[in-house]
């Protein structure tokens, strides 16, 4: 995948690693967003990749959109299309049938935090900085930050974070529900990979169904969600992995899933 210029992409065992690599701050240019879409599309089709781990190179996860690009935009319609394109790609990441984990070891600000919020799970170093400072520029978030942040931290906390533009630490973000857990600053990526490896050991059918059902839970009436769950429960019960999982449990051993 050497054609990537602003990100690095490779695999380690069953983990697909995407590294934002646009120094000094890994700003999210339109080109980087295009490269992210290409990388995620490829990992989506790669049967050997079970989990995708996204992180930033250097001191930043991502410090937001590339403000230099804004200076060449002449009117509001161009900003609207820029926003819609970022929203489309981030929503695509959110709807991945493979788990996507954001590992935030430095600052995730503006578009960087919006990207992280589109991931299924967020891990952070205790001293990481997370925030949406767009109001300091006289702007508003453009990649669905105003939509996802309230879902994660609640309306009151989201309003505070947006209006003050003050970032919060990884520890504060975990307490607020913005990140799932914090990991020690030392060997941060080793710990993140270990977390991803745990998920990669699960059967791909059950993992993809869980992601689908969680997505439905916020968009369907409970009765409809329950029915979809029942259908998927029946579907997955017919797989080899379900038989292997039950057999392994009865035999008191670890299952050997084969994704079939």
PDB file of C-alpha atoms in Angstrom:
ATOM      1  CA  UNK A   1       0.000   0.000   0.000  1.00  0.00           C
ATOM      2  CA  UNK A   2       2.911   2.310  -0.807  1.00  0.00           C
ATOM      3  CA  UNK A   3       0.734   4.750  -2.723  1.00  0.00           C
ATOM      4  CA  UNK A   4      -0.419   6.301   0.558  1.00  0.00           C
ATOM      5  CA  UNK A   5       1.315   9.622   1.250  1.00  0.00           C
ATOM      6  CA  UNK A   6      -0.351  10.916   4.414  1.00  0.00           C
ATOM      7  CA  UNK A   7      -1.077   7.669   6.243  1.00  0.00           C
ATOM      8  CA  UNK A   8       0.798   4.417   6.798  1.00  0.00           C
ATOM      9  CA  UNK A   9      -1.091   1.171   6.353  1.00  0.00           C
ATOM     10  CA  UNK A  10      -0.025  -2.365   7.222  1.00  0.00           C
ATOM     11  CA  UNK A  11      -1.178  -5.503   9.003  1.00  0.00           C
ATOM     12  CA  UNK A  12       0.052  -7.322  12.090  1.00  0.00           C
ATOM     13  CA  UNK A  13      -1.485 -10.770  12.427  1.00  0.00           C
ATOM     14  CA  UNK A  14      -5.248 -10.140  12.265  1.00  0.00           C
ATOM     15  CA  UNK A  15      -5.005  -6.398  12.998  1.00  0.00           C
ATOM     16  CA  UNK A  16      -5.111  -3.758  10.283  1.00  0.00           C
ATOM     17  CA  UNK A  17      -3.064  -0.745  11.402  1.00  0.00           C
ATOM     18  CA  UNK A  18      -3.761   2.737  10.045  1.00  0.00           C
ATOM     19  CA  UNK A  19      -1.318   5.425  11.170  1.00  0.00           C
ATOM     20  CA  UNK A  20      -2.017   9.106  10.516  1.00  0.00           C
ATOM     21  CA  UNK A  21       1.330  10.438   9.309  1.00  0.00           C
ATOM     22  CA  UNK A  22       1.053  14.096   8.294  1.00  0.00           C
ATOM     23  CA  UNK A  23       3.544  16.002  10.473  1.00  0.00           C
ATOM     24  CA  UNK A  24       3.683  17.983  12.542  1.00  0.00           C
ATOM     25  CA  UNK A  25       0.070  17.600  13.718  1.00  0.00           C
ATOM     26  CA  UNK A  26      -1.556  14.974  11.455  1.00  0.00           C
ATOM     27  CA  UNK A  27      -4.071  17.498  10.185  1.00  0.00           C
ATOM     28  CA  UNK A  28      -6.985  16.018   8.282  1.00  0.00           C
ATOM     29  CA  UNK A  29      -6.643  17.382   4.776  1.00  0.00           C
ATOM     30  CA  UNK A  30      -9.117  16.367   2.098  1.00  0.00           C
ATOM     31  CA  UNK A  31      -6.392  14.159   0.620  1.00  0.00           C
ATOM     32  CA  UNK A  32      -5.882  12.369   3.951  1.00  0.00           C
ATOM     33  CA  UNK A  33      -9.607  11.712   4.247  1.00  0.00           C
ATOM     34  CA  UNK A  34      -9.561  10.189   0.745  1.00  0.00           C
ATOM     35  CA  UNK A  35      -6.627   7.970   1.725  1.00  0.00           C
ATOM     36  CA  UNK A  36      -8.456   6.883   4.877  1.00  0.00           C
ATOM     37  CA  UNK A  37     -11.449   5.813   2.819  1.00  0.00           C
ATOM     38  CA  UNK A  38      -9.222   3.772   0.498  1.00  0.00           C
ATOM     39  CA  UNK A  39      -7.469   2.077   3.417  1.00  0.00           C
ATOM     40  CA  UNK A  40     -10.697   1.194   5.192  1.00  0.00           C
ATOM     41  CA  UNK A  41     -12.234  -0.110   1.965  1.00  0.00           C
ATOM     42  CA  UNK A  42      -9.267  -2.436   1.499  1.00  0.00           C
ATOM     43  CA  UNK A  43      -9.313  -3.697   5.054  1.00  0.00           C
ATOM     44  CA  UNK A  44     -13.057  -4.258   4.752  1.00  0.00           C
ATOM     45  CA  UNK A  45     -12.413  -6.675   1.887  1.00  0.00           C
ATOM     46  CA  UNK A  46      -9.375  -8.371   3.465  1.00  0.00           C
ATOM     47  CA  UNK A  47     -10.569 -11.582   5.107  1.00  0.00           C
ATOM     48  CA  UNK A  48      -7.345 -11.817   7.111  1.00  0.00           C
ATOM     49  CA  UNK A  49      -8.026  -8.525   8.907  1.00  0.00           C
ATOM     50  CA  UNK A  50     -10.406  -8.876  11.848  1.00  0.00           C
ATOM     51  CA  UNK A  51      -9.911  -5.526  13.650  1.00  0.00           C
ATOM     52  CA  UNK A  52      -8.698  -2.096  12.521  1.00  0.00           C
ATOM     53  CA  UNK A  53      -6.562   0.020  14.855  1.00  0.00           C
ATOM     54  CA  UNK A  54      -6.264   3.738  14.050  1.00  0.00           C
ATOM     55  CA  UNK A  55      -3.655   5.981  15.670  1.00  0.00           C
ATOM     56  CA  UNK A  56      -1.451   8.996  15.020  1.00  0.00           C
ATOM     57  CA  UNK A  57       2.288   9.292  14.539  1.00  0.00           C
ATOM     58  CA  UNK A  58       4.236  11.577  16.836  1.00  0.00           C
ATOM     59  CA  UNK A  59       2.700  13.771  19.529  1.00  0.00           C
ATOM     60  CA  UNK A  60      -0.758  14.029  17.953  1.00  0.00           C
ATOM     61  CA  UNK A  61      -3.590  11.685  17.126  1.00  0.00           C
ATOM     62  CA  UNK A  62      -4.920  14.408  14.832  1.00  0.00           C
ATOM     63  CA  UNK A  63      -5.145  18.136  15.469  1.00  0.00           C
ATOM     64  CA  UNK A  64      -8.172  18.773  13.303  1.00  0.00           C
ATOM     65  CA  UNK A  65      -8.843  19.868   9.757  1.00  0.00           C
ATOM     66  CA  UNK A  66      -6.139  21.419   7.610  1.00  0.00           C
ATOM     67  CA  UNK A  67      -6.904  25.124   8.126  1.00  0.00           C
ATOM     68  CA  UNK A  68      -4.673  26.061   5.197  1.00  0.00           C
ATOM     69  CA  UNK A  69      -7.237  24.482   2.897  1.00  0.00           C
ATOM     70  CA  UNK A  70      -9.880  26.850   4.214  1.00  0.00           C
ATOM     71  CA  UNK A  71      -8.029  29.856   2.810  1.00  0.00           C
ATOM     72  CA  UNK A  72      -8.624  28.653  -0.748  1.00  0.00           C
ATOM     73  CA  UNK A  73     -12.357  28.157  -0.254  1.00  0.00           C
ATOM     74  CA  UNK A  74     -14.319  31.022  -1.797  1.00  0.00           C
ATOM     75  CA  UNK A  75     -17.921  30.496  -0.723  1.00  0.00           C
ATOM     76  CA  UNK A  76     -20.187  28.569   1.621  1.00  0.00           C
ATOM     77  CA  UNK A  77     -21.166  25.862  -0.867  1.00  0.00           C
ATOM     78  CA  UNK A  78     -17.558  24.678  -0.994  1.00  0.00           C
ATOM     79  CA  UNK A  79     -17.461  24.427   2.799  1.00  0.00           C
ATOM     80  CA  UNK A  80     -20.761  22.525   2.718  1.00  0.00           C
ATOM     81  CA  UNK A  81     -19.379  19.976   0.264  1.00  0.00           C
ATOM     82  CA  UNK A  82     -16.180  19.640   2.304  1.00  0.00           C
ATOM     83  CA  UNK A  83     -18.306  18.928   5.366  1.00  0.00           C
ATOM     84  CA  UNK A  84     -20.526  16.419   3.574  1.00  0.00           C
ATOM     85  CA  UNK A  85     -17.537  14.526   2.193  1.00  0.00           C
ATOM     86  CA  UNK A  86     -15.932  14.178   5.620  1.00  0.00           C
ATOM     87  CA  UNK A  87     -19.269  13.155   7.113  1.00  0.00           C
ATOM     88  CA  UNK A  88     -19.726  10.516   4.411  1.00  0.00           C
ATOM     89  CA  UNK A  89     -16.324   8.927   4.971  1.00  0.00           C
ATOM     90  CA  UNK A  90     -16.617   9.005   8.766  1.00  0.00           C
ATOM     91  CA  UNK A  91     -20.085   7.453   8.589  1.00  0.00           C
ATOM     92  CA  UNK A  92     -18.633   4.747   6.372  1.00  0.00           C
ATOM     93  CA  UNK A  93     -16.083   4.007   9.091  1.00  0.00           C
ATOM     94  CA  UNK A  94     -18.848   3.934  11.711  1.00  0.00           C
ATOM     95  CA  UNK A  95     -20.776   1.366   9.652  1.00  0.00           C
ATOM     96  CA  UNK A  96     -17.804  -0.968   9.164  1.00  0.00           C
ATOM     97  CA  UNK A  97     -18.640  -4.601   9.913  1.00  0.00           C
ATOM     98  CA  UNK A  98     -15.191  -4.992  11.471  1.00  0.00           C
ATOM     99  CA  UNK A  99     -14.421  -3.234  14.765  1.00  0.00           C
ATOM    100  CA  UNK A 100     -12.523   0.038  14.415  1.00  0.00           C
ATOM    101  CA  UNK A 101     -10.515   1.187  17.435  1.00  0.00           C
ATOM    102  CA  UNK A 102      -9.074   4.686  17.857  1.00  0.00           C
ATOM    103  CA  UNK A 103      -5.908   4.737  19.988  1.00  0.00           C
ATOM    104  CA  UNK A 104      -5.465   8.343  21.178  1.00  0.00           C
ATOM    105  CA  UNK A 105      -2.056   8.941  22.726  1.00  0.00           C
ATOM    106  CA  UNK A 106      -1.795  12.696  22.159  1.00  0.00           C
ATOM    107  CA  UNK A 107      -4.178  15.435  21.071  1.00  0.00           C
ATOM    108  CA  UNK A 108      -7.411  14.609  19.236  1.00  0.00           C
ATOM    109  CA  UNK A 109      -8.914  17.984  18.407  1.00  0.00           C
ATOM    110  CA  UNK A 110     -11.597  19.177  16.013  1.00  0.00           C
ATOM    111  CA  UNK A 111     -11.770  16.855  13.034  1.00  0.00           C
ATOM    112  CA  UNK A 112      -9.371  14.507  14.796  1.00  0.00           C
ATOM    113  CA  UNK A 113     -11.844  13.949  17.620  1.00  0.00           C
ATOM    114  CA  UNK A 114     -14.688  13.704  15.106  1.00  0.00           C
ATOM    115  CA  UNK A 115     -12.762  10.910  13.373  1.00  0.00           C
ATOM    116  CA  UNK A 116     -12.189   9.144  16.688  1.00  0.00           C
ATOM    117  CA  UNK A 117     -15.877   9.431  17.577  1.00  0.00           C
ATOM    118  CA  UNK A 118     -16.767   7.636  14.334  1.00  0.00           C
ATOM    119  CA  UNK A 119     -14.775   4.611  15.540  1.00  0.00           C
ATOM    120  CA  UNK A 120     -16.489   1.862  17.513  1.00  0.00           C
ATOM    121  CA  UNK A 121     -14.098   2.024  20.484  1.00  0.00           C
ATOM    122  CA  UNK A 122     -11.796   4.751  21.776  1.00  0.00           C
ATOM    123  CA  UNK A 123      -8.715   4.133  23.911  1.00  0.00           C
ATOM    124  CA  UNK A 124      -6.739   7.053  25.303  1.00  0.00           C
ATOM    125  CA  UNK A 125      -3.631   7.835  27.282  1.00  0.00           C
ATOM    126  CA  UNK A 126      -4.532   9.463  30.626  1.00  0.00           C
ATOM    127  CA  UNK A 127      -2.924  12.764  29.580  1.00  0.00           C
ATOM    128  CA  UNK A 128      -4.356  12.829  26.044  1.00  0.00           C
ATOM    129  CA  UNK A 129      -6.232  15.990  25.057  1.00  0.00           C
ATOM    130  CA  UNK A 130      -9.654  15.741  23.429  1.00  0.00           C
ATOM    131  CA  UNK A 131     -11.811  18.645  22.319  1.00  0.00           C
ATOM    132  CA  UNK A 132     -13.733  20.492  19.632  1.00  0.00           C
ATOM    133  CA  UNK A 133     -12.274  24.025  19.436  1.00  0.00           C
ATOM    134  CA  UNK A 134     -14.005  25.137  16.238  1.00  0.00           C
ATOM    135  CA  UNK A 135     -15.786  28.045  17.925  1.00  0.00           C
ATOM    136  CA  UNK A 136     -12.386  29.645  18.545  1.00  0.00           C
ATOM    137  CA  UNK A 137     -12.169  30.030  14.758  1.00  0.00           C
ATOM    138  CA  UNK A 138     -15.706  31.349  14.454  1.00  0.00           C
ATOM    139  CA  UNK A 139     -16.784  28.010  12.961  1.00  0.00           C
ATOM    140  CA  UNK A 140     -18.772  24.967  14.035  1.00  0.00           C
ATOM    141  CA  UNK A 141     -17.712  21.296  13.793  1.00  0.00           C
ATOM    142  CA  UNK A 142     -18.251  20.005  10.256  1.00  0.00           C
ATOM    143  CA  UNK A 143     -17.728  16.243  10.472  1.00  0.00           C
ATOM    144  CA  UNK A 144     -20.726  15.364  12.690  1.00  0.00           C
ATOM    145  CA  UNK A 145     -19.117  16.453  15.956  1.00  0.00           C
ATOM    146  CA  UNK A 146     -22.303  18.156  17.103  1.00  0.00           C
ATOM    147  CA  UNK A 147     -24.204  14.910  16.463  1.00  0.00           C
ATOM    148  CA  UNK A 148     -21.928  12.249  17.946  1.00  0.00           C
ATOM    149  CA  UNK A 149     -20.610  14.118  20.999  1.00  0.00           C
ATOM    150  CA  UNK A 150     -24.035  14.459  22.709  1.00  0.00           C
ATOM    151  CA  UNK A 151     -24.687  10.750  22.120  1.00  0.00           C
ATOM    152  CA  UNK A 152     -21.469   9.870  23.909  1.00  0.00           C
ATOM    153  CA  UNK A 153     -21.278  12.355  26.791  1.00  0.00           C
ATOM    154  CA  UNK A 154     -24.829  13.680  27.073  1.00  0.00           C
ATOM    155  CA  UNK A 155     -26.287  16.978  25.941  1.00  0.00           C
ATOM    156  CA  UNK A 156     -25.108  19.062  28.908  1.00  0.00           C
ATOM    157  CA  UNK A 157     -21.466  17.978  28.765  1.00  0.00           C
ATOM    158  CA  UNK A 158     -21.405  18.275  24.986  1.00  0.00           C
ATOM    159  CA  UNK A 159     -22.776  21.806  25.192  1.00  0.00           C
ATOM    160  CA  UNK A 160     -20.085  22.744  27.714  1.00  0.00           C
ATOM    161  CA  UNK A 161     -17.269  21.269  25.621  1.00  0.00           C
ATOM    162  CA  UNK A 162     -18.472  22.903  22.422  1.00  0.00           C
ATOM    163  CA  UNK A 163     -19.169  26.352  23.819  1.00  0.00           C
ATOM    164  CA  UNK A 164     -16.027  26.653  25.941  1.00  0.00           C
ATOM    165  CA  UNK A 165     -13.743  24.942  23.381  1.00  0.00           C
ATOM    166  CA  UNK A 166     -11.782  23.628  26.371  1.00  0.00           C
ATOM    167  CA  UNK A 167     -10.176  20.211  25.816  1.00  0.00           C
ATOM    168  CA  UNK A 168     -10.446  17.466  28.419  1.00  0.00           C
ATOM    169  CA  UNK A 169      -7.878  14.838  29.381  1.00  0.00           C
ATOM    170  CA  UNK A 170      -8.094  11.153  28.630  1.00  0.00           C
ATOM    171  CA  UNK A 171      -9.031  10.503  32.253  1.00  0.00           C
ATOM    172  CA  UNK A 172     -11.807  13.093  32.103  1.00  0.00           C
ATOM    173  CA  UNK A 173     -12.961  11.728  28.759  1.00  0.00           C
ATOM    174  CA  UNK A 174     -13.308   8.241  30.216  1.00  0.00           C
ATOM    175  CA  UNK A 175     -15.331   9.562  33.140  1.00  0.00           C
ATOM    176  CA  UNK A 176     -17.584  11.408  30.692  1.00  0.00           C
ATOM    177  CA  UNK A 177     -18.069   8.383  28.443  1.00  0.00           C
ATOM    178  CA  UNK A 178     -16.149   9.817  25.508  1.00  0.00           C
ATOM    179  CA  UNK A 179     -13.494   7.089  25.613  1.00  0.00           C
ATOM    180  CA  UNK A 180     -13.953   3.477  26.662  1.00  0.00           C
ATOM    181  CA  UNK A 181     -10.822   3.196  28.773  1.00  0.00           C
ATOM    182  CA  UNK A 182      -7.425   4.720  29.406  1.00  0.00           C
ATOM    183  CA  UNK A 183      -4.193   2.825  28.925  1.00  0.00           C
ATOM    184  CA  UNK A 184      -0.820   3.521  30.587  1.00  0.00           C
ATOM    185  CA  UNK A 185       1.249   6.126  28.772  1.00  0.00           C
ATOM    186  CA  UNK A 186       4.222   3.763  28.715  1.00  0.00           C
ATOM    187  CA  UNK A 187       3.918   1.118  26.002  1.00  0.00           C
ATOM    188  CA  UNK A 188       0.618   2.686  24.979  1.00  0.00           C
ATOM    189  CA  UNK A 189       0.491   1.145  21.506  1.00  0.00           C
ATOM    190  CA  UNK A 190       1.521  -2.282  22.801  1.00  0.00           C
ATOM    191  CA  UNK A 191      -1.438  -2.149  25.170  1.00  0.00           C
ATOM    192  CA  UNK A 192      -3.749  -0.937  22.378  1.00  0.00           C
ATOM    193  CA  UNK A 193      -2.634  -3.793  20.135  1.00  0.00           C
ATOM    194  CA  UNK A 194      -3.219  -6.269  22.957  1.00  0.00           C
ATOM    195  CA  UNK A 195      -6.746  -4.884  23.352  1.00  0.00           C
ATOM    196  CA  UNK A 196      -7.347  -5.218  19.594  1.00  0.00           C
ATOM    197  CA  UNK A 197      -5.909  -8.739  19.593  1.00  0.00           C
ATOM    198  CA  UNK A 198      -8.461  -9.818  22.186  1.00  0.00           C
ATOM    199  CA  UNK A 199     -11.271  -8.789  19.846  1.00  0.00           C
ATOM    200  CA  UNK A 200      -9.549 -10.281  16.793  1.00  0.00           C
ATOM    201  CA  UNK A 201      -9.775 -13.720  18.427  1.00  0.00           C
ATOM    202  CA  UNK A 202     -13.562 -13.673  18.256  1.00  0.00           C
ATOM    203  CA  UNK A 203     -15.523 -15.207  15.374  1.00  0.00           C
ATOM    204  CA  UNK A 204     -16.102 -12.713  12.560  1.00  0.00           C
ATOM    205  CA  UNK A 205     -19.779 -13.613  12.106  1.00  0.00           C
ATOM    206  CA  UNK A 206     -20.761 -12.870  15.695  1.00  0.00           C
ATOM    207  CA  UNK A 207     -18.625  -9.709  15.761  1.00  0.00           C
ATOM    208  CA  UNK A 208     -20.182  -8.269  12.604  1.00  0.00           C
ATOM    209  CA  UNK A 209     -23.685  -9.134  13.808  1.00  0.00           C
ATOM    210  CA  UNK A 210     -23.062  -7.407  17.144  1.00  0.00           C
ATOM    211  CA  UNK A 211     -21.912  -4.238  15.366  1.00  0.00           C
ATOM    212  CA  UNK A 212     -25.012  -4.362  13.177  1.00  0.00           C
ATOM    213  CA  UNK A 213     -27.330  -4.873  16.149  1.00  0.00           C
ATOM    214  CA  UNK A 214     -25.752  -2.069  18.158  1.00  0.00           C
ATOM    215  CA  UNK A 215     -26.235   0.274  15.194  1.00  0.00           C
ATOM    216  CA  UNK A 216     -29.889  -0.784  14.957  1.00  0.00           C
ATOM    217  CA  UNK A 217     -30.404  -0.184  18.675  1.00  0.00           C
ATOM    218  CA  UNK A 218     -30.331   3.580  18.270  1.00  0.00           C
ATOM    219  CA  UNK A 219     -32.357   3.708  15.079  1.00  0.00           C
ATOM    220  CA  UNK A 220     -35.135   1.152  15.459  1.00  0.00           C
ATOM    221  CA  UNK A 221     -38.064   0.735  17.889  1.00  0.00           C
ATOM    222  CA  UNK A 222     -37.225  -1.821  20.582  1.00  0.00           C
ATOM    223  CA  UNK A 223     -39.652  -4.364  19.150  1.00  0.00           C
ATOM    224  CA  UNK A 224     -38.016  -4.172  15.725  1.00  0.00           C
ATOM    225  CA  UNK A 225     -34.543  -4.345  17.258  1.00  0.00           C
ATOM    226  CA  UNK A 226     -35.492  -7.450  19.244  1.00  0.00           C
ATOM    227  CA  UNK A 227     -36.785  -9.164  16.125  1.00  0.00           C
ATOM    228  CA  UNK A 228     -33.582  -8.403  14.206  1.00  0.00           C
ATOM    229  CA  UNK A 229     -31.613  -9.770  17.164  1.00  0.00           C
ATOM    230  CA  UNK A 230     -33.653 -12.985  17.129  1.00  0.00           C
ATOM    231  CA  UNK A 231     -33.015 -13.405  13.409  1.00  0.00           C
ATOM    232  CA  UNK A 232     -29.271 -12.897  13.811  1.00  0.00           C
ATOM    233  CA  UNK A 233     -29.244 -15.235  16.831  1.00  0.00           C
ATOM    234  CA  UNK A 234     -30.676 -17.908  14.560  1.00  0.00           C
ATOM    235  CA  UNK A 235     -28.307 -17.058  11.721  1.00  0.00           C
ATOM    236  CA  UNK A 236     -25.167 -17.268  13.829  1.00  0.00           C
ATOM    237  CA  UNK A 237     -26.299 -20.499  15.507  1.00  0.00           C
ATOM    238  CA  UNK A 238     -25.985 -22.232  12.133  1.00  0.00           C
ATOM    239  CA  UNK A 239     -22.283 -21.368  11.741  1.00  0.00           C
ATOM    240  CA  UNK A 240     -19.342 -23.651  12.442  1.00  0.00           C
ATOM    241  CA  UNK A 241     -17.966 -21.113  14.918  1.00  0.00           C
ATOM    242  CA  UNK A 242     -21.071 -21.298  17.089  1.00  0.00           C
ATOM    243  CA  UNK A 243     -20.797 -25.088  17.255  1.00  0.00           C
ATOM    244  CA  UNK A 244     -17.081 -24.802  18.038  1.00  0.00           C
ATOM    245  CA  UNK A 245     -17.695 -22.164  20.713  1.00  0.00           C
ATOM    246  CA  UNK A 246     -20.307 -24.249  22.511  1.00  0.00           C
ATOM    247  CA  UNK A 247     -18.176 -27.389  22.240  1.00  0.00           C
ATOM    248  CA  UNK A 248     -15.110 -25.576  23.573  1.00  0.00           C
ATOM    249  CA  UNK A 249     -17.092 -24.245  26.520  1.00  0.00           C
ATOM    250  CA  UNK A 250     -18.293 -27.717  27.431  1.00  0.00           C
ATOM    251  CA  UNK A 251     -14.752 -29.086  27.099  1.00  0.00           C
ATOM    252  CA  UNK A 252     -13.295 -26.199  29.154  1.00  0.00           C
ATOM    253  CA  UNK A 253     -10.883 -25.014  26.448  1.00  0.00           C
ATOM    254  CA  UNK A 254     -10.419 -21.977  24.228  1.00  0.00           C
ATOM    255  CA  UNK A 255     -12.414 -22.087  20.992  1.00  0.00           C
ATOM    256  CA  UNK A 256     -10.675 -22.160  17.621  1.00  0.00           C
ATOM    257  CA  UNK A 257     -12.857 -20.030  15.408  1.00  0.00           C
ATOM    258  CA  UNK A 258     -12.523 -20.375  11.638  1.00  0.00           C
ATOM    259  CA  UNK A 259     -14.937 -17.640  10.497  1.00  0.00           C
ATOM    260  CA  UNK A 260     -17.340 -20.126   8.958  1.00  0.00           C
TER     261      UNK A 260
END
